[in-house]
Tab-separated table of C-alpha atoms and ligand atoms in Angstrom:
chain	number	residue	atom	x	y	z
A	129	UNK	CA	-1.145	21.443	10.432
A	130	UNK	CA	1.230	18.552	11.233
A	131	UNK	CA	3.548	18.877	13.973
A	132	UNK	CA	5.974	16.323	13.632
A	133	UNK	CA	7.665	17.225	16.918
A	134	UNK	CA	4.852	16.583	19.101
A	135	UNK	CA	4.160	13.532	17.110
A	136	UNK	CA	7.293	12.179	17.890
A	137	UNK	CA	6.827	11.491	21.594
A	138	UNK	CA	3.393	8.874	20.565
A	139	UNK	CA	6.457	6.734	19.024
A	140	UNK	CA	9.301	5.389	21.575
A	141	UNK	CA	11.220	3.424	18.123
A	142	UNK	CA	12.056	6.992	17.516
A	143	UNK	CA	14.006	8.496	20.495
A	144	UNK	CA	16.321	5.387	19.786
A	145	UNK	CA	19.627	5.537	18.815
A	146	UNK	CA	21.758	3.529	15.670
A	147	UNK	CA	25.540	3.741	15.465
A	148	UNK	CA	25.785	5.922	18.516
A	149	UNK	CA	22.992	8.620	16.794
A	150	UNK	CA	19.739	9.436	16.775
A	151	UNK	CA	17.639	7.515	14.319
A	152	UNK	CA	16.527	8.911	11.258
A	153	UNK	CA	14.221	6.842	9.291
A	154	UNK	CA	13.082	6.995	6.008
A	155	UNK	CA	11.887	3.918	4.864
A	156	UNK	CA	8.108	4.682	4.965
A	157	UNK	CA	7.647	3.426	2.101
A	158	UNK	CA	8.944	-0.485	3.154
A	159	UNK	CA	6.884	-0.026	6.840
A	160	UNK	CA	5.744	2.493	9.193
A	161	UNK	CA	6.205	3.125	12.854
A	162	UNK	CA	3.810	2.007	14.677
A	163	UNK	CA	2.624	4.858	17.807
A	164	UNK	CA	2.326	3.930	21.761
A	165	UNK	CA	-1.776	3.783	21.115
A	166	UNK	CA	-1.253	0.861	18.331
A	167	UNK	CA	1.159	-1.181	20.582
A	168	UNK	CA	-1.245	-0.404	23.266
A	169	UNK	CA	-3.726	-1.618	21.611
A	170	UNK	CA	-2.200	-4.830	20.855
A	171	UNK	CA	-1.167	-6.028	24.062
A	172	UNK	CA	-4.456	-4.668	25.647
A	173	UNK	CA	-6.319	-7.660	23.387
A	174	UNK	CA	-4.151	-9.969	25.368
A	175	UNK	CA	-4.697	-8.453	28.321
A	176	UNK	CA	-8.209	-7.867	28.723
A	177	UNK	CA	-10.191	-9.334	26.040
A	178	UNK	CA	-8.331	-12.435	24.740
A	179	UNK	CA	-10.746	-14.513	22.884
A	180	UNK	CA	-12.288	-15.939	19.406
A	181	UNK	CA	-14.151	-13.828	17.288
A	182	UNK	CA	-18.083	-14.391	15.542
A	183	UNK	CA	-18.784	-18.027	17.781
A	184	UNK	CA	-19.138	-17.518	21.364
A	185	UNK	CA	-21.781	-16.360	24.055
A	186	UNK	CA	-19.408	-15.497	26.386
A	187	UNK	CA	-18.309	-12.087	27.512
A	188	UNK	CA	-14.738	-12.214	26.147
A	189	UNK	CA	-15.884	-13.189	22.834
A	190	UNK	CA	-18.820	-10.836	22.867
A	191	UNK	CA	-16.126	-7.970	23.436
A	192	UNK	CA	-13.513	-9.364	21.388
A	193	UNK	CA	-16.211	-9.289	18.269
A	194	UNK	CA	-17.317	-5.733	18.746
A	195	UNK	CA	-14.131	-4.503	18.538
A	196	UNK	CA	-12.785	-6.603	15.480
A	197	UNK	CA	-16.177	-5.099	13.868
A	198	UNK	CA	-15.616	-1.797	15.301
A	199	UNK	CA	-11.976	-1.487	13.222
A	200	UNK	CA	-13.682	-3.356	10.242
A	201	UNK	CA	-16.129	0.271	10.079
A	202	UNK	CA	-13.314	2.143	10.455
A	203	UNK	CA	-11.540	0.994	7.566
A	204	UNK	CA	-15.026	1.279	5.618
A	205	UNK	CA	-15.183	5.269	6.772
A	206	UNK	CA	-11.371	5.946	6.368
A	207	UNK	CA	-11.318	5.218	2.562
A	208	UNK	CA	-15.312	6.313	2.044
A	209	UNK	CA	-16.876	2.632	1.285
A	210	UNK	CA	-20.825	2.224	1.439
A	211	UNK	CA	-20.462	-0.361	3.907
A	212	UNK	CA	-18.057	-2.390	5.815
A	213	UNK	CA	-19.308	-5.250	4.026
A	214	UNK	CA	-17.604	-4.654	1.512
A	215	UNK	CA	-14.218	-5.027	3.273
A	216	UNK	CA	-12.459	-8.211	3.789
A	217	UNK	CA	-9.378	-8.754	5.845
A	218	UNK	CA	-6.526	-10.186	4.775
A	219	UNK	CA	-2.792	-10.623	5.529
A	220	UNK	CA	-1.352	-7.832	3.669
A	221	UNK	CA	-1.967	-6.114	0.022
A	222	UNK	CA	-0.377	-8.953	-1.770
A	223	UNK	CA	-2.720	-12.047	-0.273
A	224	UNK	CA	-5.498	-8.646	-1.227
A	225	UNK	CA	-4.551	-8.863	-4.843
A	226	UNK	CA	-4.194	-13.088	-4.727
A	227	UNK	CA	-7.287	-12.979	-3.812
A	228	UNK	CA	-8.958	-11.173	-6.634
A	229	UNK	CA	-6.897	-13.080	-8.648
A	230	UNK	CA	-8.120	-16.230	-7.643
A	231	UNK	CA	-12.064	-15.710	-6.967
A	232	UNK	CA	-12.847	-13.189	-9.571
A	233	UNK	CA	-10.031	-13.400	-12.709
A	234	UNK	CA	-10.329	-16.966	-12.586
A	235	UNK	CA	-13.949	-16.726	-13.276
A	236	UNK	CA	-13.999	-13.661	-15.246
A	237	UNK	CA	-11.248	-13.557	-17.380
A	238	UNK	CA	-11.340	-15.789	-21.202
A	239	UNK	CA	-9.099	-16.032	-24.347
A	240	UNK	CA	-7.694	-12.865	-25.626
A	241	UNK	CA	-8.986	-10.395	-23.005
A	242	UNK	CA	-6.793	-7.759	-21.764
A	243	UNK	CA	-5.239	-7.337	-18.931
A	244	UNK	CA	-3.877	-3.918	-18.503
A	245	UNK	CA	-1.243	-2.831	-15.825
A	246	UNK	CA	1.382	-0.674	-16.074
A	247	UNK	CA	4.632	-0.320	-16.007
A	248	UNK	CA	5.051	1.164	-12.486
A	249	UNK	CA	4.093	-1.843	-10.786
A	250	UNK	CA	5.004	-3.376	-7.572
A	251	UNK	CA	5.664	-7.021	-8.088
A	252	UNK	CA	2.801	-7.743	-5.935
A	253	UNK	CA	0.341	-6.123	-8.586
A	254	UNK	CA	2.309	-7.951	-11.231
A	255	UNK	CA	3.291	-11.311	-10.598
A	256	UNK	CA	-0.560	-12.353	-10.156
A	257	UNK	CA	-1.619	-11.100	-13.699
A	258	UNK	CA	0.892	-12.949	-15.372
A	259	UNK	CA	0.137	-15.803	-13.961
A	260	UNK	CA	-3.811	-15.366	-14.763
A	261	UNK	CA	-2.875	-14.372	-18.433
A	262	UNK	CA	-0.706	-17.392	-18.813
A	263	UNK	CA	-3.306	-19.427	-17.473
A	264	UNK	CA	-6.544	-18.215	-19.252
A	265	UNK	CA	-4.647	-17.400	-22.552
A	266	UNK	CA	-5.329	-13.872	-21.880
A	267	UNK	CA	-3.266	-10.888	-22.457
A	268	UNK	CA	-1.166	-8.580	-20.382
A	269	UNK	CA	-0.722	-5.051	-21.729
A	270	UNK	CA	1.653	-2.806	-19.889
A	271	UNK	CA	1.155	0.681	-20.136
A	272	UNK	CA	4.734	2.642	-20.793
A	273	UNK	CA	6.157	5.294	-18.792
A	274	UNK	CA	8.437	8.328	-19.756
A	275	UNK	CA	11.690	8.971	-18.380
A	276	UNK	CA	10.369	10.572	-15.626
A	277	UNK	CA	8.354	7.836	-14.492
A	278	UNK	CA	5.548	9.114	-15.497
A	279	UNK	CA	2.331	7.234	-17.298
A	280	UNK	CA	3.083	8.046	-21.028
A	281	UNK	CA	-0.834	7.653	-21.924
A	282	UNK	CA	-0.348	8.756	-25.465
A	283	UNK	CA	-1.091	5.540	-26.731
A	284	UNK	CA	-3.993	4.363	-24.092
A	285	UNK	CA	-6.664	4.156	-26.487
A	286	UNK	CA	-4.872	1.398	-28.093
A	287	UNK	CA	-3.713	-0.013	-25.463
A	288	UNK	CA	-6.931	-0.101	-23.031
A	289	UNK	CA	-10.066	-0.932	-25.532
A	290	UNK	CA	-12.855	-2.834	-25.468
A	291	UNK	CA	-11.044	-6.228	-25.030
A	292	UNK	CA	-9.923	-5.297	-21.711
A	293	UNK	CA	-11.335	-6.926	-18.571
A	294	UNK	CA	-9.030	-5.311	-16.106
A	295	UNK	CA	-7.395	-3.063	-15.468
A	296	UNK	CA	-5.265	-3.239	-12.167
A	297	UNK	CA	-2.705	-0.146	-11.598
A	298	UNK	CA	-0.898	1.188	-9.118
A	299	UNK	CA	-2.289	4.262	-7.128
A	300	UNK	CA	1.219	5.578	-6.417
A	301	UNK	CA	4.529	3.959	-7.404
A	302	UNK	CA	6.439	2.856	-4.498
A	303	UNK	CA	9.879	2.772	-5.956
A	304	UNK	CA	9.476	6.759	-7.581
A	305	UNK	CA	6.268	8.109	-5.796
A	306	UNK	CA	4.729	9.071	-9.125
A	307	UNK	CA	0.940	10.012	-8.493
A	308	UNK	CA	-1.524	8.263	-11.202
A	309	UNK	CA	-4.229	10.021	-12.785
A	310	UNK	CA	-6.200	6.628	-11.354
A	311	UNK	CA	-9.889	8.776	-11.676
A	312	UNK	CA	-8.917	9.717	-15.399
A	313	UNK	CA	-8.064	5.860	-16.091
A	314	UNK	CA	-11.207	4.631	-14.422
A	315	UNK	CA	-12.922	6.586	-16.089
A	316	UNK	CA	-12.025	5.405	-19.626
A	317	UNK	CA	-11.743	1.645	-18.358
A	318	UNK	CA	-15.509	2.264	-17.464
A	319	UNK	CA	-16.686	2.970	-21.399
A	320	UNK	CA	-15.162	-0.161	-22.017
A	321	UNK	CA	-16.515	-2.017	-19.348
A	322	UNK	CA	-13.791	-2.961	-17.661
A	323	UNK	CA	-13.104	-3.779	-13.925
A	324	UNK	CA	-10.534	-1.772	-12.281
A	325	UNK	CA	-8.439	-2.933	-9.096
A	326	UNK	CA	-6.491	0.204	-7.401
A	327	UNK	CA	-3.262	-0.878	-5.253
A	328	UNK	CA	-3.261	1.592	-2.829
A	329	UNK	CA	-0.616	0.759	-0.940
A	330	UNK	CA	1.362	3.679	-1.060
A	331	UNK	CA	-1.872	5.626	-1.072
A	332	UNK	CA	-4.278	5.289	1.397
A	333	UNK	CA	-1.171	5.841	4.471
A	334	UNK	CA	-1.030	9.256	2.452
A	335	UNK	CA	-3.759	10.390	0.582
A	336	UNK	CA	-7.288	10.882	1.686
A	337	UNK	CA	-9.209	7.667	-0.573
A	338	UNK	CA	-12.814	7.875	-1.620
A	339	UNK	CA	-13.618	4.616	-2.751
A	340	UNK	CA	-17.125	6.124	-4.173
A	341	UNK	CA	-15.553	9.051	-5.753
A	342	UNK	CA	-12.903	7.094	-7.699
A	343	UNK	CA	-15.795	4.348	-8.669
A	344	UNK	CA	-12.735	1.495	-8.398
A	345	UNK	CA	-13.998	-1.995	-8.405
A	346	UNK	CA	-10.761	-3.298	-6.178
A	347	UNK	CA	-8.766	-1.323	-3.706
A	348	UNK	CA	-6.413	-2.966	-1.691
A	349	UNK	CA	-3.848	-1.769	1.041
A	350	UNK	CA	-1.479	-2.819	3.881
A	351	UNK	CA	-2.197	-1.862	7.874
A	352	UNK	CA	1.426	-1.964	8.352
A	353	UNK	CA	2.372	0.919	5.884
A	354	UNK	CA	0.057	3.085	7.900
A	355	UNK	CA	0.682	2.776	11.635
A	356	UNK	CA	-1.084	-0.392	11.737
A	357	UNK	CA	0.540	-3.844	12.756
A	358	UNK	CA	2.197	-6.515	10.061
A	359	UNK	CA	-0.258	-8.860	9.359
A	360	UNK	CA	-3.430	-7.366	8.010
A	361	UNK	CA	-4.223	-6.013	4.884
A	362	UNK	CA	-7.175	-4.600	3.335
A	363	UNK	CA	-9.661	-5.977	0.201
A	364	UNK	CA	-11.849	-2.937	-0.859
A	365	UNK	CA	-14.750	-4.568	-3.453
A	366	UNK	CA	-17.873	-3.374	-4.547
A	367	UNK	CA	-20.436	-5.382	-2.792
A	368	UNK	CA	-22.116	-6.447	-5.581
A	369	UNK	CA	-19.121	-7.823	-7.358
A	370	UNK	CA	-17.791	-9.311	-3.933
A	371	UNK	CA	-21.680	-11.380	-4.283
A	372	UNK	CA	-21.023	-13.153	-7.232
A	373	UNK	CA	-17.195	-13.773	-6.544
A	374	UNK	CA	-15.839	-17.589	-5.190
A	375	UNK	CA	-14.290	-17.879	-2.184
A	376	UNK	CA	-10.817	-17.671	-1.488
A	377	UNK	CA	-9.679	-20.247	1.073
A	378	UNK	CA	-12.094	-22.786	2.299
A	379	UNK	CA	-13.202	-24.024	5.784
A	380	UNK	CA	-14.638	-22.810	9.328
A	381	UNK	CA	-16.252	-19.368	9.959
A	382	UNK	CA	-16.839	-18.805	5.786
A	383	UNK	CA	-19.680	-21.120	5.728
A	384	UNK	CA	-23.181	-21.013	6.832
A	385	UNK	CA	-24.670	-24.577	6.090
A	386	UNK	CA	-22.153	-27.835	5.858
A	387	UNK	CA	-23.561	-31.577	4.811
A	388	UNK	CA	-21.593	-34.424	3.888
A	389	UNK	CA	-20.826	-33.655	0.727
A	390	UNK	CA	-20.987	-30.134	-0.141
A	391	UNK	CA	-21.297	-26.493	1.936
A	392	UNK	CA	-22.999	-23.319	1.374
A	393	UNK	CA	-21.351	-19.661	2.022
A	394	UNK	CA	-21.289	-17.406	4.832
A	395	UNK	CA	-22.676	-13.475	4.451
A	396	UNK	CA	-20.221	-11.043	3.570
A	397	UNK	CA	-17.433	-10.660	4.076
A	398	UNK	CA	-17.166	-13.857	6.417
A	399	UNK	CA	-17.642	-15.503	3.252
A	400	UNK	CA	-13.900	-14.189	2.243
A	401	UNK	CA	-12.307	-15.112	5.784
A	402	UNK	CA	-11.933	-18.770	6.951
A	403	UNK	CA	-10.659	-19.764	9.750
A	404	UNK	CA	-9.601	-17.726	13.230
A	405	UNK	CA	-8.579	-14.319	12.198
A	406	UNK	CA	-5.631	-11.985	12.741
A	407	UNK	CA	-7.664	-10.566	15.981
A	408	UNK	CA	-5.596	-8.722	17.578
A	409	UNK	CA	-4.147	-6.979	14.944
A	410	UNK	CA	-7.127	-5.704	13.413
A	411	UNK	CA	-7.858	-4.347	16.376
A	412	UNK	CA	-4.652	-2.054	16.564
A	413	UNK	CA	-4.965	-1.274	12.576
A	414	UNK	CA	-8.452	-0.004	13.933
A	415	UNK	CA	-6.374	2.207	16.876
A	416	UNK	CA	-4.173	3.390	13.590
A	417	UNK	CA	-6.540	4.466	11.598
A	418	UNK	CA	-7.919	6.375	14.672
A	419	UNK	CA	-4.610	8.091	14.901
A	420	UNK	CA	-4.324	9.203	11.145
A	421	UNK	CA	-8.337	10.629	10.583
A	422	UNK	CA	-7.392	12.766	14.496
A	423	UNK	CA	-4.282	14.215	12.493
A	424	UNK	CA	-6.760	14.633	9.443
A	425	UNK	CA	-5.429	12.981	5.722
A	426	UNK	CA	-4.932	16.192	3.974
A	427	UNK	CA	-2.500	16.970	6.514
A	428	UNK	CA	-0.521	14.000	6.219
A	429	UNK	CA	-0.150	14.597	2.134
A	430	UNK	CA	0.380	18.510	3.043
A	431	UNK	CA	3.477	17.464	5.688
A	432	UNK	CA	4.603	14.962	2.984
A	433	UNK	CA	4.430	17.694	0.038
A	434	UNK	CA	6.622	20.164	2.308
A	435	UNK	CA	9.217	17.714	3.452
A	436	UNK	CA	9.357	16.408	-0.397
A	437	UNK	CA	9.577	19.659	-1.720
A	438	UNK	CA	12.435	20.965	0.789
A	439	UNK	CA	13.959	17.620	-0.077
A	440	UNK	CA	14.235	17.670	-3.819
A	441	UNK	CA	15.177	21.191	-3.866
A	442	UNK	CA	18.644	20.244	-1.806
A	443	UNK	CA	19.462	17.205	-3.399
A	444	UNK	CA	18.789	19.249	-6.925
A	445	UNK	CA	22.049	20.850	-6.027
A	446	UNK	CA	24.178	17.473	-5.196
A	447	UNK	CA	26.402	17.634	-8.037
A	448	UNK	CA	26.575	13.816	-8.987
A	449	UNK	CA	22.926	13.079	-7.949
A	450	UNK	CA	20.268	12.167	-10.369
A	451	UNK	CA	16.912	12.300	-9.056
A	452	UNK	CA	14.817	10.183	-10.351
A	453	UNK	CA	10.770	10.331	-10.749
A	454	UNK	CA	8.565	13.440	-11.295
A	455	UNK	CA	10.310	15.457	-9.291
A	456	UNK	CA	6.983	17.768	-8.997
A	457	UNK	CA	4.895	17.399	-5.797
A	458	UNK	CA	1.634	18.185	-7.465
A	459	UNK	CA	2.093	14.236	-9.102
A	460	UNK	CA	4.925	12.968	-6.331
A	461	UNK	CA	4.282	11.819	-2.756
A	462	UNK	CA	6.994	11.471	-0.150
A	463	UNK	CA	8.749	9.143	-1.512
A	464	UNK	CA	12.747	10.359	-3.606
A	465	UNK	CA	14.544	7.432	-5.652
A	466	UNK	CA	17.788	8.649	-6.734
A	467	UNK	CA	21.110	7.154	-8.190
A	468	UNK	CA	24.652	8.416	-7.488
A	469	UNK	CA	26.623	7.061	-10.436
A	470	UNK	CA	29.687	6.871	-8.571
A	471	UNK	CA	28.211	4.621	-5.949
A	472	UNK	CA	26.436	1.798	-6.147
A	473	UNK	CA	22.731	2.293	-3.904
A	474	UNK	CA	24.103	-0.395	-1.507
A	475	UNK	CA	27.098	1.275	-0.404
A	476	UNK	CA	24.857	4.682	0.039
A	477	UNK	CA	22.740	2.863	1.773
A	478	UNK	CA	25.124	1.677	4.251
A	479	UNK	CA	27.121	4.682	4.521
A	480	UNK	CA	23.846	6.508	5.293
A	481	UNK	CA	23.221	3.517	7.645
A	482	UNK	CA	26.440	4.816	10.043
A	483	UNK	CA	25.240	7.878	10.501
A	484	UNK	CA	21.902	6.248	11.686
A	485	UNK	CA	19.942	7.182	8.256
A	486	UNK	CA	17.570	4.179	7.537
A	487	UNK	CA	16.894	4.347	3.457
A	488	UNK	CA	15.846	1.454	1.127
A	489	UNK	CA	18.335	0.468	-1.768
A	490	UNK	CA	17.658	-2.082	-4.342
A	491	UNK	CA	15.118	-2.359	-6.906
A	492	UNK	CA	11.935	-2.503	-4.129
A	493	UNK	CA	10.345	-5.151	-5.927
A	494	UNK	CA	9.567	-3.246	-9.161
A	495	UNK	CA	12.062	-5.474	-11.318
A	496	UNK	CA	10.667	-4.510	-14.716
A	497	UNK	CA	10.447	-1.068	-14.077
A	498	UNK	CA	14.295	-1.015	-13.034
A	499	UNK	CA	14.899	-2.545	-16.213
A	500	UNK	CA	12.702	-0.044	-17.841
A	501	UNK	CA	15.192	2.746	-16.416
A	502	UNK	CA	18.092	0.998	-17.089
A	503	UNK	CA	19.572	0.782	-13.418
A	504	UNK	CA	19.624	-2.199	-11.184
A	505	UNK	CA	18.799	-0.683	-8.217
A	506	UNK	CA	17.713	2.902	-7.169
A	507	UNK	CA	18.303	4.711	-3.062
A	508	UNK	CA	15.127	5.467	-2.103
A	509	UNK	CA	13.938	7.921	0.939
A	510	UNK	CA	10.269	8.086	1.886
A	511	UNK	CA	8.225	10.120	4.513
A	512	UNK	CA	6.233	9.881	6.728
A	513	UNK	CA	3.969	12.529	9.456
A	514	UNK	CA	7.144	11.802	12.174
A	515	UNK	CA	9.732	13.324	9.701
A	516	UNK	CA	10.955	16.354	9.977
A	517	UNK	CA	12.972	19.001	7.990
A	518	UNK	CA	16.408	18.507	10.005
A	519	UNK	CA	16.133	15.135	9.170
A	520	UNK	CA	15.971	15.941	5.955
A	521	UNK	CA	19.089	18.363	6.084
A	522	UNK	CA	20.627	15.057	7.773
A	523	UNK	CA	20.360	13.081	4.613
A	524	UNK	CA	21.248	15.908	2.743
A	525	UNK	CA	24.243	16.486	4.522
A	526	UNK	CA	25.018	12.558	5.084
A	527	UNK	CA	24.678	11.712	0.870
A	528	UNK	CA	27.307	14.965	0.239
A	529	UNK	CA	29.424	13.025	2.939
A	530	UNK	CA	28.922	9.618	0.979
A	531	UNK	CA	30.238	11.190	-2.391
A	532	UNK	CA	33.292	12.859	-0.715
A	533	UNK	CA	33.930	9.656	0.857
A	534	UNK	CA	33.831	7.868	-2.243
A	535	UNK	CA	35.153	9.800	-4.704
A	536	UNK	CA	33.469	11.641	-7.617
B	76	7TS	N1	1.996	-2.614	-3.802
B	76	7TS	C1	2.768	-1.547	-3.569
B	76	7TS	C2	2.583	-0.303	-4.377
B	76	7TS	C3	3.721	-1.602	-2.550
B	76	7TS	O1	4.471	-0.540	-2.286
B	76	7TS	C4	3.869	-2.799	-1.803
B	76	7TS	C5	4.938	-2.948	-0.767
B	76	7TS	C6	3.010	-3.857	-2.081
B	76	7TS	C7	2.095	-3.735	-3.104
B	76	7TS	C8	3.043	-5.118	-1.284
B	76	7TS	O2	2.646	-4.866	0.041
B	76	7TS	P1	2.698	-6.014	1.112
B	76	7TS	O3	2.257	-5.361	2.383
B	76	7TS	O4	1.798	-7.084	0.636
B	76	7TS	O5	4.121	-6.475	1.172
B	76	7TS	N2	6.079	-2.137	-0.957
B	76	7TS	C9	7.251	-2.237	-0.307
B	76	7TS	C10	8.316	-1.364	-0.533
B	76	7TS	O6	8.276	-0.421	-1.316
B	76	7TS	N3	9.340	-1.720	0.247
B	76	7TS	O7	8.985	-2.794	0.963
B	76	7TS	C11	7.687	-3.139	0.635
């Protein structure tokens, strides 16, 4: 059980105050808090072990390696992979997904394969694809959605066959919170031999992951949506595929042999990460992923399904309101898009903002799939373990406030 209370005091953002009250935030979705023991973390790097990682005899470095390692195993254990091998750091889920992009699609990818994605996507899982399909004159299937933002998959057999390389989907939708049946897709995408690349980046803050269990190819995630710092994100591969991939970016640390004229590769995953490191920061993403497997991961999604629930059942009632998404936390996590026709998101989102409510308004980077519901920009709340229910009455209270204010 999650007591968001007594979580509370591990993060000092939160006893702060905006617009003369207490601080309310919901916009989990964009970035988490980060708790005293991350923070700690970071400056106790600088403090105490201050050094460059994988080159030096000396003590500092020594220490400074085994702890960058010890967060790298971490990460490996958190979301279930074989071995921490298979991870590779990066800056953040986007540079995750550039990368595949660029060492494996290049390579893998020919004239007229598919590339399936769907129509949920962050632009970050989007963007990429287009510009490998363009590129290798391959082609990029979207699967559809229905009105509720949910996968319509009536037509999947069509649309993922046995011309399809990849498939790369979302795990969870960040602008709705939709849930995708990702093990029923990978699944199929395996009898046609495709590879599949997961963006978890609204799901592994949330969900317990088992990379094993789901049998992805790709999973990729951001530190900073789960406690972590900014500046490191996750690359999830199977090892064997991560083998036969090209590097990424070239130069120190991801080489083992250099001559005059040509190099040969580092081991994994050093192979994937030239250059000094975001050090420090791994190091607290390892301290955050400490902090989420003590509270345990199927108590964060319980916490989240509770506050959700609670939350769609008031706003049901807002006359005015229309809540968009599932709307069902057996396929939702904590995350509530909605659009007040009277009021355009931005406006919400600043009256909210006076009574020191922090939501997200605009289309969060999901462009296509605005277009797709026909509104240019949605208000968006999402959770987190910190959140509690009065908050939620807060919001509650603070959108019926927004519509008086306003005018029907
Ligand atoms: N994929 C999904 C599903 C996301 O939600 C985000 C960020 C990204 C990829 C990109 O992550 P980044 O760490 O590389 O930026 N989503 C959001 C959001 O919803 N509001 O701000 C960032």
């Amino acid at each position: 059980m999650i007591n968001p209370i007594l979580i509370r005091s591990d993060f000092p953002i939160l006893s702060r105050t905006v617009n003369g009250v207490p601080l309310v935030y919901f916009d989990n979705a964009a970035t988490t808090q980060k708790p005293t023991s991350v923070i700690d973390a970071l400056s106790n790097y600088y403090l105490t072990i201050n050094s460059n990682v994988h080159r030096g005899v000396h003590r500092l470095s020594m220490e400074a390696t085994e702890e960058f390692e010890k967060a790298r195993i971490s990460v490996a254990k958190f979301i279930n992979a074989k071995s921490s091998r298979s991870i590779v750091w990066t800056r953040n889920t986007t540079e995750s997904i550039n990368l595949v992009a660029h060492s494996w699609a290049k390579k893998n990818i020919s004239k007229g394969d598919k590339i399936v994605v769907s129509q949920l996507e962050h632009h970050s899982n989007l963007v990429p694809w287009q510009q490998i399909a363009m590129e290798r004159d391959a082609q990029l299937v979207i699967i559809p959605i229905s009105d509720e933002g949910v996968l319509d998959l009536s037509n999947i057999d069509v649309l993922l066959d046995s011309s399809t390389k990849l498939l790369a989907i979302t795990h969870i939708s960040n602008a709705l919170g939709t849930i995708n049946p990702v093990k029923d897709l990978i699944s199929l995408a395996r009898k046609h031999d495709a590879f599949v690349l997961v963006d978890g980046a609204q799901s592994a803050p949330h969900l317990p992951i088992d990379v094993q269990d789901l049998d992805c190819d790709f999973f990729v995630f951001s530190g900073h949506k789960m406690l972590g710092p900014t500046g490191i994100g996750v690359l999830y591969t199977k090892e064997e595929i991560l083998l036969d991939m090209d590097p990424f970016l070239t130069g120190g640390e991801m080489v083992m042999q250099v001559w005059d004229q040509k190099a040969s590769w580092n081991d994994l995953p050093m192979k994937f990460e030239a250059g000094t490191p975001n050090i420090a920061d791994v190091i607290a993403f390892g301290s955050a992923i400490s902090y989420l497997e003590n509270l345990g991961m199927d108590n964060v999604r319980k916490h989240e399904i509770d506050l959700t629930k609670y939350a769609l059942e008031a706003l049901s009632k807002i006359d005015g309101l229309n809540l968009l998404g599932p709307c069902d936390t057996n396929n939702q996590a904590g995350v509530i898009s909605f659009d007040i026709s009277s009021i355009h998101p931005h406006d919400v989102g600043t009256f909210l903002d006076q009574r020191g409510i922090a939501i997200r308004t605009g289309h969060h980077c999901s462009m296509p799939l605005m277009h797709r519901l026909n509104l240019p920009a949605t208000a968006r709340a999402s959770f987190y373990i910190y959140n509690t229910f009065e908050e939620v009455d807060k919001l509650v209270d603070s959108i019926v406030g927004a519509i008086e204010f306003f005018g029907k």
